[in-house]
GROMACS .gro file of C-alpha atoms in nm:
model
  240
    1MET     CA    1   5.013  16.360  17.358
    2ARG     CA    2   5.039  16.201  17.005
    3THR     CA    3   4.928  15.857  16.981
    4LEU     CA    4   5.149  15.639  16.709
    5PRO     CA    5   5.001  15.339  16.500
    6SER     CA    6   5.135  15.089  16.772
    7GLY     CA    7   4.951  15.243  17.021
    8LEU     CA    8   5.257  15.446  17.184
    9GLN     CA    9   5.184  15.768  17.341
   10ILE     CA   10   5.455  16.041  17.326
   11ASP     CA   11   5.511  16.393  17.436
   12ASP     CA   12   5.802  16.628  17.379
   13THR     CA   13   5.821  16.815  17.710
   14ARG     CA   14   6.161  16.961  17.602
   15THR     CA   15   6.279  16.949  17.253
   16GLY     CA   16   6.661  16.909  17.207
   17ASP     CA   17   6.900  17.075  16.963
   18GLY     CA   18   7.158  16.820  16.959
   19ALA     CA   19   7.237  16.489  16.753
   20GLU     CA   20   6.948  16.290  16.672
   21ALA     CA   21   6.868  15.940  16.788
   22ARG     CA   22   6.812  15.696  16.511
   23ALA     CA   23   6.790  15.315  16.457
   24GLY     CA   24   7.145  15.186  16.533
   25CYS     CA   25   7.287  15.460  16.752
   26GLU     CA   26   7.409  15.385  17.095
   27VAL     CA   27   7.219  15.613  17.318
   28GLN     CA   28   7.254  15.764  17.683
   29VAL     CA   29   6.950  15.827  17.888
   30HIS     CA   30   6.834  15.919  18.206
   31TYR     CA   31   6.505  15.794  18.294
   32THR     CA   32   6.225  15.739  18.548
   33GLY     CA   33   5.947  15.496  18.528
   34TRP     CA   34   5.605  15.477  18.707
   35LEU     CA   35   5.286  15.241  18.653
   36TRP     CA   36   5.018  15.464  18.479
   37LYS     CA   37   4.647  15.392  18.563
   38ASP     CA   38   4.330  15.623  18.438
   39GLY     CA   39   4.558  15.887  18.312
   40GLU     CA   40   4.789  15.928  18.607
   41LYS     CA   41   5.112  15.825  18.718
   42GLY     CA   42   5.136  15.532  19.016
   43ALA     CA   43   5.422  15.371  19.193
   44LYS     CA   44   5.770  15.458  19.069
   45PHE     CA   45   5.930  15.127  18.963
   46ASP     CA   46   6.262  15.268  18.853
   47SER     CA   47   6.468  15.565  18.813
   48SER     CA   48   6.843  15.596  18.678
   49ARG     CA   49   6.843  15.948  18.800
   50ASP     CA   50   6.804  15.766  19.180
   51ARG     CA   51   7.118  15.592  19.105
   52ASN     CA   52   7.276  15.897  18.952
   53GLU     CA   53   7.380  15.694  18.677
   54THR     CA   54   7.278  15.705  18.284
   55PHE     CA   55   7.171  15.402  18.092
   56ALA     CA   56   7.310  15.310  17.749
   57PHE     CA   57   7.159  15.090  17.504
   58GLU     CA   58   7.161  15.032  17.141
   59LEU     CA   59   6.807  15.194  16.992
   60ASP     CA   60   6.616  14.973  16.805
   61GLY     CA   61   6.843  14.683  16.862
   62GLY     CA   62   6.585  14.460  17.087
   63MET     CA   63   6.770  14.538  17.401
   64VAL     CA   64   6.507  14.713  17.577
   65ILE     CA   65   6.114  14.700  17.561
   66ARG     CA   66   5.972  14.778  17.204
   67GLY     CA   67   5.814  15.070  17.365
   68TRP     CA   68   6.148  15.248  17.425
   69ASP     CA   69   6.312  15.152  17.106
   70GLU     CA   70   6.009  15.303  16.905
   71GLY     CA   71   5.960  15.569  17.168
   72VAL     CA   72   6.327  15.715  17.180
   73GLN     CA   73   6.369  15.750  16.809
   74GLY     CA   74   6.356  16.102  16.687
   75MET     CA   75   6.450  16.261  16.993
   76LYS     CA   76   6.751  16.479  17.009
   77VAL     CA   77   7.022  16.521  17.280
   78GLY     CA   78   6.901  16.776  17.523
   79GLY     CA   79   6.529  16.654  17.483
   80GLN     CA   80   6.280  16.496  17.716
   81ARG     CA   81   6.001  16.298  17.614
   82THR     CA   82   5.737  16.138  17.814
   83LEU     CA   83   5.615  15.789  17.681
   84ILE     CA   84   5.268  15.599  17.779
   85ILE     CA   85   5.358  15.275  17.665
   86PRO     CA   86   5.109  15.018  17.659
   87PRO     CA   87   5.147  14.645  17.800
   88GLN     CA   88   5.199  14.521  17.447
   89LEU     CA   89   5.495  14.740  17.392
   90GLY     CA   90   5.618  14.691  17.754
   91TYR     CA   91   5.637  14.378  17.959
   92GLY     CA   92   5.283  14.214  17.864
   93ALA     CA   93   5.144  13.917  18.031
   94ARG     CA   94   5.414  13.825  18.255
   95GLY     CA   95   5.503  14.187  18.404
   96ALA     CA   96   5.851  14.199  18.524
   97GLY     CA   97   6.035  14.174  18.843
   98GLY     CA   98   5.782  14.179  19.101
   99VAL     CA   99   5.734  14.525  19.067
  100ILE     CA  100   5.575  14.559  18.716
  101PRO     CA  101   5.253  14.377  18.704
  102PRO     CA  102   5.111  14.168  18.439
  103ASN     CA  103   4.931  14.384  18.153
  104ALA     CA  104   5.058  14.707  18.291
  105THR     CA  105   5.058  15.017  18.093
  106LEU     CA  106   5.373  15.226  18.191
  107CYS     CA  107   5.486  15.605  18.204
  108PHE     CA  108   5.860  15.678  18.118
  109GLU     CA  109   6.005  16.024  18.136
  110VAL     CA  110   6.320  16.004  17.921
  111GLU     CA  111   6.595  16.250  17.872
  112LEU     CA  112   6.824  16.201  17.600
  113VAL     CA  113   7.226  16.273  17.731
  114ALA     CA  114   7.414  16.168  17.427
  115VAL     CA  115   7.394  15.974  17.093
  116ALA     CA  116   7.693  15.787  16.915
  117GLY     CA  117   7.704  15.615  16.578
  118GLY     CA  118   7.400  15.505  16.366
  119SER     CA  119   7.374  15.545  15.979
  120GLU     CA  120   7.256  15.855  15.818
  121PRO     CA  121   6.929  15.853  15.608
  122MET     CA  122   6.983  15.696  15.277
  123ASP     CA  123   6.856  15.927  14.987
  124LEU     CA  124   6.827  15.687  14.680
  125PRO     CA  125   6.593  15.689  14.400
  126PHE     CA  126   6.426  15.350  14.491
  127GLU     CA  127   6.164  15.219  14.263
  128THR     CA  128   5.887  15.059  14.431
  129THR     CA  129   5.694  14.741  14.305
  130ALA     CA  130   5.340  14.656  14.330
  131SER     CA  131   5.394  14.445  14.628
  132GLY     CA  132   5.583  14.735  14.814
  133LEU     CA  133   5.931  14.630  14.787
  134GLN     CA  134   6.168  14.896  14.717
  135PHE     CA  135   6.529  14.855  14.526
  136HIS     CA  136   6.784  15.072  14.367
  137ASP     CA  137   7.064  14.896  14.151
  138ALA     CA  138   7.394  15.066  14.297
  139GLU     CA  139   7.572  14.867  14.023
  140THR     CA  140   7.457  14.721  13.714
  141GLY     CA  141   7.590  14.379  13.605
  142ALA     CA  142   7.668  14.274  13.273
  143GLY     CA  143   7.659  13.902  13.318
  144LYS     CA  144   7.368  13.632  13.306
  145GLU     CA  145   7.052  13.748  13.410
  146ALA     CA  146   6.887  13.609  13.707
  147ILE     CA  147   6.531  13.465  13.674
  148ALA     CA  148   6.285  13.235  13.835
  149GLY     CA  149   6.438  12.879  13.855
  150SER     CA  150   6.810  13.000  13.837
  151ARG     CA  151   7.028  12.849  14.115
  152VAL     CA  152   7.212  13.175  14.209
  153ARG     CA  153   7.507  13.253  14.450
  154VAL     CA  154   7.507  13.612  14.619
  155HIS     CA  155   7.670  13.784  14.890
  156TYR     CA  156   7.494  13.991  15.117
  157THR     CA  157   7.433  14.219  15.414
  158GLY     CA  158   7.151  14.274  15.604
  159TRP     CA  159   7.008  14.555  15.847
  160LEU     CA  160   6.727  14.673  16.023
  161TRP     CA  161   6.558  14.961  15.854
  162LYS     CA  162   6.332  15.267  15.994
  163ASN     CA  163   6.284  15.609  15.900
  164GLY     CA  164   6.470  15.588  15.569
  165ALA     CA  165   6.822  15.475  15.770
  166LYS     CA  166   6.984  15.152  15.837
  167GLY     CA  167   6.983  15.013  16.161
  168ARG     CA  168   7.156  14.741  16.337
  169LYS     CA  169   7.331  14.485  16.121
  170PHE     CA  170   7.197  14.145  16.193
  171ASP     CA  171   7.373  13.902  15.938
  172SER     CA  172   7.617  13.907  15.656
  173SER     CA  173   7.765  13.645  15.436
  174LYS     CA  174   8.065  13.859  15.385
  175ASP     CA  175   8.164  13.844  15.727
  176ARG     CA  176   8.173  13.496  15.699
  177GLY     CA  177   8.359  13.487  15.391
  178VAL     CA  178   8.091  13.255  15.224
  179PRO     CA  179   7.827  13.313  14.962
  180PHE     CA  180   7.490  13.226  14.996
  181HIS     CA  181   7.322  12.967  14.738
  182PHE     CA  182   6.944  12.936  14.682
  183HIS     CA  183   6.704  12.844  14.392
  184LEU     CA  184   6.526  13.185  14.280
  185GLY     CA  185   6.169  13.173  14.323
  186GLY     CA  186   6.154  12.848  14.485
  187GLY     CA  187   6.041  12.987  14.819
  188GLU     CA  188   6.375  12.909  14.981
  189VAL     CA  189   6.395  13.284  15.102
  190ILE     CA  190   6.207  13.508  15.243
  191PRO     CA  191   5.919  13.686  14.948
  192GLY     CA  192   6.123  13.994  14.943
  193TRP     CA  193   6.418  13.816  14.816
  194ASP     CA  194   6.251  13.601  14.561
  195GLU     CA  195   6.100  13.895  14.403
  196GLY     CA  196   6.412  14.144  14.447
  197VAL     CA  197   6.702  13.927  14.324
  198GLN     CA  198   6.496  13.856  13.981
  199GLY     CA  199   6.643  14.101  13.701
  200MET     CA  200   6.985  14.141  13.847
  201LYS     CA  201   7.287  14.064  13.644
  202GLU     CA  202   7.602  13.905  13.742
  203GLY     CA  203   7.816  14.160  13.879
  204GLY     CA  204   7.542  14.373  13.997
  205ARG     CA  205   7.460  14.502  14.350
  206ARG     CA  206   7.124  14.582  14.431
  207ILE     CA  207   6.981  14.742  14.771
  208LEU     CA  208   6.645  14.582  14.878
  209ILE     CA  209   6.384  14.759  15.138
  210ILE     CA  210   6.181  14.491  15.213
  211PRO     CA  211   5.860  14.557  15.417
  212SER     CA  212   5.746  14.317  15.685
  213GLU     CA  213   5.498  14.116  15.495
  214LEU     CA  214   5.766  14.041  15.256
  215GLY     CA  215   6.017  13.943  15.508
  216TYR     CA  216   5.982  13.765  15.829
  217GLY     CA  217   5.605  13.936  15.958
  218ALA     CA  218   5.446  13.926  16.300
  219TYR     CA  219   5.680  13.664  16.395
  220GLY     CA  220   6.045  13.800  16.358
  221ALA     CA  221   6.308  13.584  16.356
  222GLY     CA  222   6.605  13.425  16.545
  223GLY     CA  223   6.594  13.663  16.819
  224VAL     CA  224   6.738  13.937  16.619
  225ILE     CA  225   6.468  14.033  16.367
  226PRO     CA  226   6.215  14.184  16.566
  227PRO     CA  227   5.796  14.145  16.466
  228HIS     CA  228   5.693  14.369  16.195
  229ALA     CA  229   6.052  14.473  16.088
  230THR     CA  230   6.140  14.646  15.769
  231LEU     CA  231   6.473  14.512  15.666
  232CYS     CA  232   6.745  14.643  15.415
  233PHE     CA  233   6.989  14.427  15.214
  234GLU     CA  234   7.265  14.481  14.987
  235VAL     CA  235   7.291  14.194  14.752
  236GLU     CA  236   7.566  14.131  14.527
  237LEU     CA  237   7.501  13.869  14.264
  238ILE     CA  238   7.822  13.659  14.181
  239LYS     CA  239   7.662  13.372  14.000
  240VAL     CA  240   7.363  13.245  13.792
   0.00000   0.00000   0.00000
């Protein structure tokens, strides 16, 4: 059993040889869940196998408990993994549905049946700043440079980011067809933007990988960005 920094424990009881589950993928699984205490399984509270029906969800999309979003990533189709999920990654102090008590540790056996979609890992020569921000200029602009105090107009798209790949898209000015305006360096946006857009030139396009401490931190945002999330933005500088 391997313990991750979050406190999640995982054990691959069977290694699959199919497609890998990554953030943003639609996955189908079979699972059985038990309460877990003193290193042993307790009462079984749910099983897709008992219903003879797989369960599908978007991985790292906030559709399931955090222990699942973290624990299923990296599995391959055909694989089976045991997850020991501490309460802070499960149902916490509230429990769930009368069958999972407050502050319960859970055990799941998960079999990955199918994977669809998801992004390939992004292999780009990112530069890393002293703050931990990473950036790559996909296109270098030839116009006016964005400096602190400038009012800038940008188009952007944002995704969750995990294991070197884009996950779920959570926002895009391009989808709305309306550029976004802000004063650079004025604290109107997350720190990763205030730092990451500086130095761009009009017409340029930059990819930013923003660690959680330069993004939305321990609180997340708006129900679409989970706590401690690393973010990926593609930003196009339209006007300074």
